Coordinates of C-alpha atoms in Angstrom, one line a residue:
M13 CA -28.7 -192.6 119.2
K14 CA -25.6 -194.8 119.4
E15 CA -24.3 -196.5 116.4
R16 CA -22.6 -199.9 116.3
R17 CA -19.0 -199.5 115.2
G18 CA -18.6 -202.4 112.8
V19 CA -19.0 -200.2 109.6
K20 CA -18.0 -196.7 110.6
F21 CA -15.1 -195.7 112.7
W22 CA -13.1 -192.5 113.4
S23 CA -9.3 -192.3 113.1
L24 CA -7.6 -191.3 116.4
L25 CA -5.4 -188.2 116.0
V26 CA -5.1 -188.4 112.2
C27 CA -3.3 -185.1 112.0
L28 CA -1.6 -182.6 114.3
T29 CA -4.7 -180.6 114.7
L30 CA -8.2 -182.2 114.9
V31 CA -11.3 -180.1 115.0
V32 CA -14.3 -181.8 116.6
S33 CA -17.7 -180.7 115.4
A34 CA -20.8 -181.4 117.4
C35 CA -23.5 -183.2 115.6
S36 CA -26.4 -184.1 118.0
T37 CA -28.6 -187.0 117.1
G38 CA -31.1 -186.4 119.9
S39 CA -29.3 -188.3 122.7
S40 CA -25.8 -188.6 124.0
N41 CA -23.7 -190.6 121.5
Q42 CA -20.9 -192.6 122.8
A43 CA -20.0 -194.0 119.4
D44 CA -19.9 -190.7 117.6
N45 CA -17.5 -188.8 119.7
S46 CA -15.1 -191.6 120.7
G47 CA -11.9 -191.8 118.9
Q48 CA -11.7 -188.0 118.5
G49 CA -8.8 -185.8 119.5
T50 CA -10.9 -183.8 122.0
K51 CA -9.9 -185.8 125.0
G52 CA -7.5 -184.2 127.6
G53 CA -4.7 -186.6 128.7
R54 CA -4.1 -187.6 132.2
N55 CA -1.7 -184.8 132.9
S56 CA -2.0 -183.2 129.9
G57 CA 0.1 -181.5 127.2
G58 CA -1.1 -179.6 124.3
S59 CA -3.4 -176.6 124.3
M60 CA -7.2 -176.4 124.7
Q61 CA -9.2 -173.7 123.3
E62 CA -12.9 -173.5 124.1
A63 CA -15.2 -173.8 121.1
T64 CA -18.9 -172.9 120.8
S65 CA -21.5 -175.6 120.3
A66 CA -25.2 -176.0 120.1
D67 CA -24.9 -179.5 121.6
S68 CA -25.0 -179.0 125.3
N69 CA -26.2 -182.6 126.0
R70 CA -23.3 -184.6 124.8
A71 CA -20.7 -185.6 127.4
N72 CA -17.3 -184.2 126.6
P73 CA -14.4 -186.6 127.2
Q74 CA -12.4 -185.2 130.1
S75 CA -8.9 -185.5 131.5
R76 CA -8.8 -188.2 134.2
T77 CA -7.3 -185.6 136.6
D78 CA -7.7 -182.1 135.4
S79 CA -11.3 -181.0 136.1
A80 CA -11.6 -183.4 138.9
A81 CA -8.7 -181.8 140.7
Q82 CA -10.3 -178.4 140.3
G83 CA -13.6 -179.6 141.8
Q84 CA -15.5 -179.3 138.5
S85 CA -18.1 -181.9 137.9
A86 CA -18.3 -184.0 134.7
S87 CA -21.8 -182.7 134.0
E88 CA -20.5 -179.1 134.0
T89 CA -17.5 -179.8 131.8
S90 CA -19.5 -182.0 129.5
K91 CA -21.3 -178.9 128.2
Q92 CA -18.0 -177.7 126.6
L93 CA -16.4 -178.8 123.4
Y94 CA -12.8 -178.1 122.6
T95 CA -10.4 -177.9 119.7
Y96 CA -7.4 -179.8 120.8
V97 CA -3.8 -179.5 119.5
P98 CA -2.2 -182.7 120.7
P99 CA 1.5 -183.1 121.7
S100 CA 3.7 -185.6 120.0
F101 CA 3.1 -188.2 122.7
D102 CA 3.5 -191.4 120.7
R103 CA 7.2 -192.2 120.9
L104 CA 6.7 -195.6 119.4
D105 CA 5.6 -194.7 115.8
D106 CA 9.0 -194.9 114.2
R107 CA 9.5 -198.4 115.5
R108 CA 6.1 -199.8 114.4
S109 CA 5.8 -202.3 111.6
Q110 CA 5.2 -200.6 108.3
A111 CA 4.1 -203.7 106.3
E112 CA 1.7 -202.5 103.5
D113 CA 0.0 -205.9 103.1
M114 CA -1.3 -206.1 106.7
F115 CA -4.9 -205.0 106.9
F116 CA -6.3 -203.7 110.2
K117 CA -9.2 -201.4 111.1
E118 CA -9.2 -198.6 113.7
Y119 CA -12.3 -198.2 115.8
G120 CA -11.5 -195.2 117.9
T121 CA -11.4 -194.9 121.7
H122 CA -14.3 -194.5 124.2
P123 CA -14.5 -191.1 125.9
F124 CA -15.4 -190.4 129.5
L125 CA -19.1 -189.8 129.9
S126 CA -21.2 -188.2 132.6
P127 CA -24.1 -190.5 133.8
E128 CA -26.2 -187.3 134.2
D129 CA -26.1 -187.2 130.4
D130 CA -25.9 -190.9 129.6
P131 CA -26.1 -193.4 132.5
Y132 CA -26.0 -196.5 130.2
S133 CA -23.1 -198.3 128.6
T134 CA -24.2 -201.1 126.2
F135 CA -22.1 -203.5 124.2
A136 CA -22.1 -207.0 122.7
V137 CA -20.0 -209.6 124.4
D138 CA -16.8 -210.5 122.6
V139 CA -14.7 -213.6 123.1
D140 CA -12.2 -213.1 120.3
T141 CA -8.5 -213.2 121.2
G142 CA -6.9 -212.6 117.8
S143 CA -5.4 -209.2 118.7
Y144 CA -3.3 -210.6 121.6
T145 CA -1.6 -213.2 119.5
I146 CA -1.0 -210.8 116.6
V147 CA 0.7 -208.4 119.0
R148 CA 2.8 -211.3 120.4
Q149 CA 3.9 -212.3 116.9
Y150 CA 5.0 -208.8 116.0
L151 CA 7.1 -208.6 119.2
R152 CA 8.6 -212.0 118.4
D153 CA 9.6 -210.6 115.0
G154 CA 11.3 -207.6 116.8
L155 CA 8.6 -205.1 115.7
L156 CA 6.0 -203.0 117.5
P157 CA 2.5 -203.7 116.2
P158 CA 0.5 -201.1 114.2
K159 CA -1.8 -199.1 116.6
E160 CA -4.9 -200.3 114.8
A161 CA -3.9 -204.0 115.4
V162 CA -4.5 -203.5 119.1
R163 CA -8.0 -204.2 120.4
L164 CA -8.0 -203.8 124.1
E165 CA -10.8 -206.3 124.9
E166 CA -9.0 -209.0 123.0
I167 CA -5.9 -208.4 125.0
I168 CA -7.6 -208.7 128.4
N169 CA -9.8 -211.6 127.4
Y170 CA -6.9 -213.8 126.4
F171 CA -5.9 -214.7 130.0
D172 CA -7.2 -217.7 132.0
L173 CA -8.9 -216.3 135.1
D174 CA -10.3 -217.8 138.2
Y175 CA -14.0 -216.9 137.7
E176 CA -16.3 -219.4 139.4
A177 CA -18.6 -221.1 136.9
P178 CA -22.4 -221.1 137.4
E179 CA -24.3 -224.1 138.7
E180 CA -27.6 -223.6 137.0
E181 CA -27.6 -220.5 134.8
A182 CA -25.6 -220.2 131.6
F183 CA -23.5 -217.4 133.2
A184 CA -22.2 -216.2 136.5
I185 CA -21.5 -212.5 136.9
H186 CA -18.5 -211.3 139.0
V187 CA -17.9 -207.7 140.0
D188 CA -14.9 -206.2 141.8
G189 CA -12.5 -203.3 141.6
G190 CA -10.6 -200.7 143.6
D191 CA -8.2 -197.8 143.2
S192 CA -6.7 -197.6 139.7
P193 CA -2.9 -198.1 139.7
F194 CA -2.5 -195.7 136.8
S195 CA -5.0 -192.8 137.4
D196 CA -5.2 -190.7 140.5
H197 CA -8.8 -190.1 141.8
Y198 CA -10.1 -193.0 139.7
K199 CA -11.4 -196.5 140.4
L200 CA -11.0 -199.5 138.1
L201 CA -14.2 -201.6 137.9
R202 CA -14.0 -205.2 136.6
I203 CA -17.1 -207.0 135.3
G204 CA -16.4 -210.7 134.7
L205 CA -18.7 -213.3 133.0
K206 CA -18.1 -217.0 133.3
G207 CA -19.9 -219.4 131.0
R208 CA -21.3 -222.8 132.0
E209 CA -18.8 -225.5 131.7
I210 CA -19.5 -228.7 129.7
A211 CA -17.6 -232.0 130.3
A212 CA -16.1 -233.6 127.2
D213 CA -18.4 -236.6 127.5
Q214 CA -21.4 -234.4 127.6
R215 CA -20.6 -232.2 124.6
K216 CA -22.9 -232.4 121.6
Q217 CA -21.7 -234.2 118.5
A218 CA -19.7 -231.9 116.3
N219 CA -19.9 -231.6 112.5
L220 CA -16.9 -229.5 111.5
T221 CA -16.4 -228.4 108.0
F222 CA -12.9 -226.9 107.5
V223 CA -12.5 -224.4 104.7
I224 CA -8.7 -224.2 104.1
D225 CA -6.8 -221.6 102.1
I226 CA -4.2 -223.3 100.0
S227 CA -3.3 -220.3 97.8
G228 CA 0.2 -219.4 97.1
S229 CA 0.4 -216.9 100.0
M230 CA -0.2 -219.9 102.4
D231 CA 3.2 -221.3 101.3
R232 CA 5.0 -218.5 103.0
D233 CA 6.5 -219.1 106.5
N234 CA 5.0 -222.7 106.5
R235 CA 1.5 -221.3 107.1
L236 CA -0.2 -224.3 105.5
E237 CA 2.1 -226.7 107.4
L238 CA 1.0 -225.1 110.7
V239 CA -2.7 -225.5 109.6
K240 CA -2.0 -229.2 108.9
R241 CA -0.3 -229.8 112.2
S242 CA -3.2 -228.0 114.0
L243 CA -5.8 -230.2 112.3
R244 CA -3.9 -233.4 113.2
L245 CA -3.9 -232.2 116.8
L246 CA -7.7 -231.6 116.7
V247 CA -8.4 -235.0 115.3
D248 CA -6.8 -236.6 118.3
Q249 CA -9.1 -234.6 120.6
L250 CA -12.5 -235.3 119.0
N251 CA -14.9 -238.1 119.8
E252 CA -15.3 -241.0 117.4
D253 CA -18.8 -239.9 116.3
D254 CA -17.7 -236.3 115.5
K255 CA -17.3 -235.5 111.8
I256 CA -14.7 -233.6 109.9
G257 CA -15.0 -232.4 106.3
I258 CA -12.4 -230.5 104.3
V259 CA -12.9 -227.9 101.5
T260 CA -9.9 -226.2 100.0
Y261 CA -9.7 -223.1 97.9
G262 CA -7.0 -221.4 95.8
S263 CA -8.1 -220.1 92.4
K264 CA -11.2 -222.4 92.8
A265 CA -12.8 -224.4 95.6
E266 CA -12.6 -228.2 95.8
E267 CA -14.0 -230.9 98.1
V268 CA -11.2 -232.9 99.6
L269 CA -13.1 -234.8 102.2
H270 CA -16.8 -235.2 102.7
L271 CA -18.0 -235.0 106.3
T272 CA -16.4 -238.2 107.8
R273 CA -16.7 -239.7 111.3
V274 CA -13.5 -239.4 113.3
K275 CA -13.5 -243.1 113.9
N276 CA -12.2 -243.2 110.3
K277 CA -9.1 -241.4 111.5
E278 CA -6.6 -242.6 108.9
R279 CA -8.8 -241.4 106.0
I280 CA -9.0 -238.0 107.6
L281 CA -5.3 -237.8 108.2
E282 CA -4.5 -238.8 104.7
A283 CA -6.7 -235.9 103.4
I284 CA -4.9 -233.5 105.7
D285 CA -1.5 -234.7 104.6
S286 CA -2.5 -234.3 100.9
L287 CA -3.0 -230.5 101.2
A288 CA -0.5 -228.5 99.1
P289 CA -0.4 -224.7 98.2
S290 CA -1.4 -223.5 94.7
G291 CA -3.3 -220.7 93.0
S292 CA -4.9 -217.4 93.9
T293 CA -7.3 -216.8 96.8
N294 CA -11.0 -217.2 96.1
V295 CA -12.4 -217.2 99.7
E296 CA -15.9 -216.6 98.4
A297 CA -15.9 -219.9 96.4
G298 CA -14.3 -221.7 99.4
L299 CA -17.0 -220.5 101.9
E300 CA -19.8 -221.2 99.4
L301 CA -18.7 -224.8 99.0
G302 CA -18.0 -225.2 102.7
Y303 CA -21.5 -224.0 103.7
R304 CA -23.0 -226.3 101.1
M305 CA -21.2 -229.3 102.6
A306 CA -22.2 -228.3 106.1
N307 CA -25.8 -227.8 105.1
D308 CA -26.0 -231.3 103.6
Q309 CA -25.7 -232.8 107.0
L310 CA -27.2 -230.0 109.1
D311 CA -28.6 -231.3 112.4
E312 CA -30.3 -228.9 114.8
G313 CA -29.3 -231.1 117.8
E314 CA -25.6 -231.1 116.9
I315 CA -22.8 -228.6 116.5
N316 CA -22.7 -227.4 112.9
R317 CA -19.7 -225.2 112.4
V318 CA -17.6 -224.0 109.4
I319 CA -14.0 -223.3 110.3
L320 CA -12.1 -221.0 108.0
C321 CA -8.3 -221.3 108.1
S322 CA -6.6 -218.5 106.1
D323 CA -4.4 -215.5 106.0
G324 CA -7.5 -213.6 104.9
V325 CA -6.0 -212.2 101.7
A326 CA -8.8 -212.5 99.1
N327 CA -7.8 -211.6 95.6
V328 CA -10.3 -213.5 93.4
G329 CA -14.1 -213.3 93.5
E330 CA -15.6 -211.1 96.2
T331 CA -12.7 -209.5 98.0
E332 CA -14.4 -207.0 100.3
P333 CA -15.8 -208.0 103.8
D334 CA -19.3 -206.4 103.1
A335 CA -19.8 -208.5 100.0
L336 CA -19.3 -211.8 101.9
L337 CA -21.3 -211.0 105.1
K338 CA -24.9 -211.3 103.8
S339 CA -24.8 -215.0 103.1
I340 CA -22.8 -215.7 106.2
R341 CA -25.5 -214.1 108.3
E342 CA -28.1 -216.1 106.6
H343 CA -26.3 -219.4 107.3
A344 CA -25.9 -218.4 110.9
K345 CA -29.6 -218.0 111.2
E346 CA -30.0 -221.5 109.9
G347 CA -27.7 -222.8 112.6
I348 CA -24.3 -223.1 110.9
T349 CA -21.8 -220.9 112.7
L350 CA -18.4 -219.7 111.5
T351 CA -15.1 -219.7 113.3
T352 CA -12.2 -218.0 111.7
L353 CA -8.6 -219.0 112.4
G354 CA -5.9 -216.6 111.1
F355 CA -2.4 -217.7 110.0
G356 CA 0.6 -215.8 108.7
M357 CA 2.3 -212.4 108.9
G358 CA 3.6 -210.0 106.2
N359 CA 0.3 -210.2 104.2
Y360 CA -2.6 -210.8 106.5
N361 CA -6.2 -209.4 106.6
D362 CA -7.2 -209.1 110.2
T363 CA -10.2 -206.9 109.3
L364 CA -11.8 -209.6 107.1
M365 CA -11.2 -212.5 109.5
E366 CA -12.7 -210.6 112.4
Q367 CA -15.8 -209.4 110.6
L368 CA -16.5 -212.8 109.0
A369 CA -16.5 -214.4 112.5
N370 CA -18.6 -211.6 114.0
N371 CA -21.3 -212.0 111.4
G372 CA -21.1 -215.8 111.4
N373 CA -22.0 -216.1 115.1
G374 CA -18.6 -217.5 115.9
S375 CA -15.2 -216.4 117.2
Y376 CA -11.9 -215.2 115.7
A377 CA -8.5 -216.4 116.8
Y378 CA -5.0 -215.9 115.3
I379 CA -2.7 -218.9 115.5
D380 CA 0.9 -217.8 115.6
S381 CA 2.4 -221.1 116.8
F382 CA 1.7 -224.8 117.4
G383 CA 1.4 -223.9 121.1
E384 CA -1.5 -221.6 120.3
A385 CA -3.2 -224.3 118.2
R386 CA -2.8 -226.7 121.2
R387 CA -4.4 -224.1 123.5
L388 CA -7.5 -223.7 121.2
F389 CA -7.9 -227.4 120.2
T390 CA -7.0 -229.0 123.5
D391 CA -7.3 -226.7 126.6
Q392 CA -10.3 -224.8 125.2
L393 CA -11.9 -227.4 122.9
A394 CA -15.4 -227.3 124.5
G395 CA -15.5 -223.5 124.3
T396 CA -14.1 -223.5 120.8
L397 CA -16.8 -225.9 119.6
E398 CA -20.0 -225.6 121.6
T399 CA -22.0 -222.4 122.0
I400 CA -24.0 -221.9 125.2
A401 CA -25.4 -218.5 124.6
M402 CA -26.5 -216.5 121.6
D403 CA -26.8 -212.7 121.2
A404 CA -25.2 -212.0 124.6
K405 CA -25.0 -208.3 125.5
V406 CA -24.2 -206.3 128.5
Q407 CA -25.7 -203.0 129.8
V408 CA -24.1 -201.2 132.7
E409 CA -26.2 -198.5 134.4
F410 CA -24.3 -195.9 136.5
N411 CA -26.1 -194.0 139.2
P412 CA -25.6 -190.3 138.5
D413 CA -26.0 -189.5 142.2
R414 CA -22.9 -191.5 143.0
V415 CA -20.8 -191.5 139.8
D416 CA -19.1 -188.4 138.3
R417 CA -17.9 -190.0 135.1
Y418 CA -17.0 -193.4 133.6
R419 CA -15.2 -194.9 130.6
L420 CA -15.4 -198.4 129.1
L421 CA -12.0 -199.7 128.1
G422 CA -12.2 -201.4 124.7
Y423 CA -15.2 -202.9 122.9
E424 CA -15.3 -200.0 120.5
N425 CA -16.4 -202.2 117.6
R426 CA -19.0 -204.0 119.8
D427 CA -20.9 -200.9 120.8
L428 CA -24.8 -201.1 120.8
A429 CA -27.5 -198.5 121.1
D430 CA -28.8 -198.4 124.7
E431 CA -32.4 -199.0 123.5
D432 CA -31.3 -202.2 121.7
F433 CA -30.4 -204.0 124.9
R434 CA -33.8 -205.6 125.1
N435 CA -34.3 -205.7 121.4
D436 CA -33.8 -209.4 120.8
S437 CA -33.7 -209.0 117.0
V438 CA -30.4 -207.1 117.3
D439 CA -27.3 -209.3 116.7
A440 CA -24.8 -209.4 119.6
G441 CA -22.2 -211.9 120.8
E442 CA -21.9 -215.7 121.1
V443 CA -20.2 -217.4 124.0
G444 CA -18.8 -220.9 124.1
A445 CA -18.8 -223.4 127.0
G446 CA -16.5 -222.3 129.8
H447 CA -15.5 -219.1 128.2
A448 CA -14.8 -216.1 130.4
V449 CA -15.4 -212.5 129.3
T450 CA -14.1 -209.4 131.1
A451 CA -14.9 -205.7 130.7
L452 CA -13.1 -202.9 132.6
Y453 CA -14.3 -199.4 133.4
E454 CA -12.5 -196.4 134.7
V455 CA -14.8 -194.7 137.1
R456 CA -14.7 -191.5 139.2
L457 CA -17.0 -191.7 142.1
K458 CA -18.5 -188.6 143.8
D459 CA -17.2 -187.8 147.3
G460 CA -18.3 -190.2 150.0
Q461 CA -19.6 -192.9 147.6
E462 CA -16.7 -195.4 147.8
Q463 CA -18.5 -197.8 150.1
Q464 CA -21.9 -197.7 148.2
S465 CA -23.3 -199.6 145.3
F466 CA -23.1 -197.2 142.4
G467 CA -25.0 -199.0 139.6
T468 CA -26.1 -202.2 138.1
V469 CA -24.7 -204.6 135.4
R470 CA -27.2 -206.5 133.3
L471 CA -26.5 -209.5 131.0
R472 CA -29.1 -210.5 128.4
Y473 CA -28.7 -213.6 126.2
E474 CA -30.5 -216.5 124.5
D475 CA -29.9 -219.8 126.3
V476 CA -29.2 -222.4 123.6
R477 CA -30.6 -225.2 125.8
N478 CA -34.2 -224.0 125.4
G479 CA -34.1 -220.9 123.2
A480 CA -35.4 -218.8 126.1
V481 CA -34.1 -215.2 126.5
Q482 CA -32.6 -214.7 130.0
E483 CA -31.6 -211.6 131.9
L484 CA -29.2 -211.6 134.9
E485 CA -28.1 -208.6 136.9
A486 CA -25.7 -207.7 139.7
P487 CA -24.9 -204.5 141.7
L488 CA -21.7 -202.6 141.1
R489 CA -19.6 -202.7 144.3
I490 CA -15.8 -202.4 144.7
G491 CA -13.2 -202.5 147.4
A492 CA -10.4 -200.2 148.3
S493 CA -7.7 -202.2 146.5
L494 CA -7.6 -204.4 143.5
K495 CA -7.5 -208.2 143.6
R496 CA -4.4 -209.7 142.1
E497 CA -6.1 -210.8 138.9
T498 CA -7.8 -207.4 138.5
A499 CA -4.4 -205.7 138.9
L500 CA -3.0 -207.9 136.2
L501 CA -5.8 -206.9 133.9
A502 CA -5.2 -203.3 134.8
A503 CA -1.6 -203.7 133.6
A504 CA -2.7 -205.5 130.4
A505 CA -5.3 -202.8 129.6
E506 CA -2.8 -199.9 130.2
Y507 CA -0.3 -201.7 128.1
A508 CA -2.9 -202.0 125.3
E509 CA -3.7 -198.3 125.6
I510 CA -0.1 -197.3 125.2
L511 CA 0.4 -199.7 122.3
R512 CA -2.6 -198.3 120.4
G513 CA -1.6 -194.7 121.0
S514 CA -4.7 -194.0 123.1
Y515 CA -5.1 -190.3 124.0
W516 CA -5.8 -191.4 127.5
A517 CA -2.4 -193.0 127.8
Q518 CA -0.4 -190.2 126.3
D519 CA 1.6 -190.0 129.5
G520 CA 1.5 -193.7 130.1
D521 CA 4.7 -195.3 131.6
L522 CA 5.6 -198.8 130.4
A523 CA 8.0 -199.1 133.3
A524 CA 5.1 -198.6 135.8
V525 CA 2.9 -201.0 133.8
L526 CA 5.7 -203.6 134.0
E527 CA 6.0 -203.2 137.8
V528 CA 2.3 -203.9 138.2
A529 CA 2.4 -206.8 135.8
E530 CA 5.4 -208.4 137.6
R531 CA 3.7 -208.0 140.9
S532 CA 0.4 -209.5 139.7
A533 CA 1.3 -212.3 137.2
N534 CA 0.9 -215.9 138.2
G535 CA 2.3 -218.2 135.6
G536 CA 1.3 -219.1 132.1
S537 CA 0.1 -216.4 129.8
Q538 CA 0.2 -213.9 132.7
E539 CA 4.0 -214.3 132.9
E540 CA 4.1 -214.1 129.1
L541 CA 2.5 -210.6 129.3
V542 CA 5.5 -209.6 131.5
G543 CA 7.8 -210.7 128.8
M544 CA 5.8 -208.8 126.1
I545 CA 6.0 -205.6 128.1
K546 CA 9.8 -206.1 128.5
D547 CA 10.1 -206.6 124.8
T548 CA 8.1 -203.5 124.1
L549 CA 10.3 -201.5 126.4
A550 CA 13.4 -202.8 124.7
L551 CA 12.1 -201.9 121.3
S552 CA 11.0 -198.4 122.3
R553 CA 14.3 -197.3 123.7
P554 CA 16.2 -194.7 121.6

């Protein structure tokens, strides 16, 4: 059965020779064999030697072009496992940041699967964007990011897209696609979800408890000053009846400002301006006091959210993510959600910040500039604050009569067991008002199936308006060519694959990615992606 990736992960190509052993669990396991070095590249390199295996039911990740070009079906090749000796395809390693105090976690890479063996792809919805801004900050510093810092889904979900919002339901599902610009014989399938929009004057009252790291590490690079400027910006965007509370923590936690209505603006600003760095980093004490403050004024009809602002480097009290997650999950069940906002480079714990948000039914973002703070607290304020759906998850069913093989791009750490799609006790993802979520698949269709529906996408979630569990579905249909936005996302996804050293992008060409991005970008963050690709090209030259 499939395992969720949050705790266990496999390192991708951890040595020059990686032997893959088959360990059947009774059904095809997308989580277990992803991230392994068994996958053939697009055009290949390295040698493949056939190995024996008792597991004839698991789909073997295939080259996007090799067996397809020879007329061999994925179901035939999925019955073979290989020992793979990979080539030295990652030309970027010697130019990546080697900072020892930056903490990231690698979750592997999804393989290609045959729908004859496993027709279902199931994952929790994710609206985090932290990976995109971390990559951007590395490039601004003249460095390439570590491979494990790149989470593909957080790259493609950063962009503002023209998905039409729903009129009645919490979500609208959008499906399109066409020929992949980077893989012969393959299609790119885009599944887009658009959340219900909520006008500012219709938003629920917000009770926001900020838990702010004022430890010595927050004095570096003006991190705390950026936090303070971000909070001042937020105060100007909130309604008079919203409330803000502030807890700080260094070596110990302290209450700086009890939950106070925004109409008392000067009092709130004075509290923000008083913040100064000192002490060690006891995030456990800070969160404990923050949740206590939030719980004192908990109101089920309002937004009750704790917002952690930190570099994530805990060195006092409980310092490991697993030790902090139990209480966070319990508070989330009570209706107090957790958003984590990351600040700083050089010593930063991305793993901790992401896992805290995932378990706190919130979202994770990394703020690398005042402009990013403005984006979160102004342009996306409603989505940042108000949740419209809980435990949102997607299941895509591929028709084995029409699909030869498929691969989900990203979402490795959001993987769910297929049988848990309709198990409403299983934690999944939360989505804010107006948020958009995108998932991309590479798909090889069988001959003559290009004009047919080749499967179904289903979305299941709890609507916060009434607590009812809803399920929506849409057919999988694509055209001959990609829409402009989908082509832009194709470029972003291929860029992320190359950056993270994905086996599937071992022959990836940044120049070709740049060409597609330049042709498809349309202002704003889309044009920014073009600049990031150019910076990566410049940094990767000999």
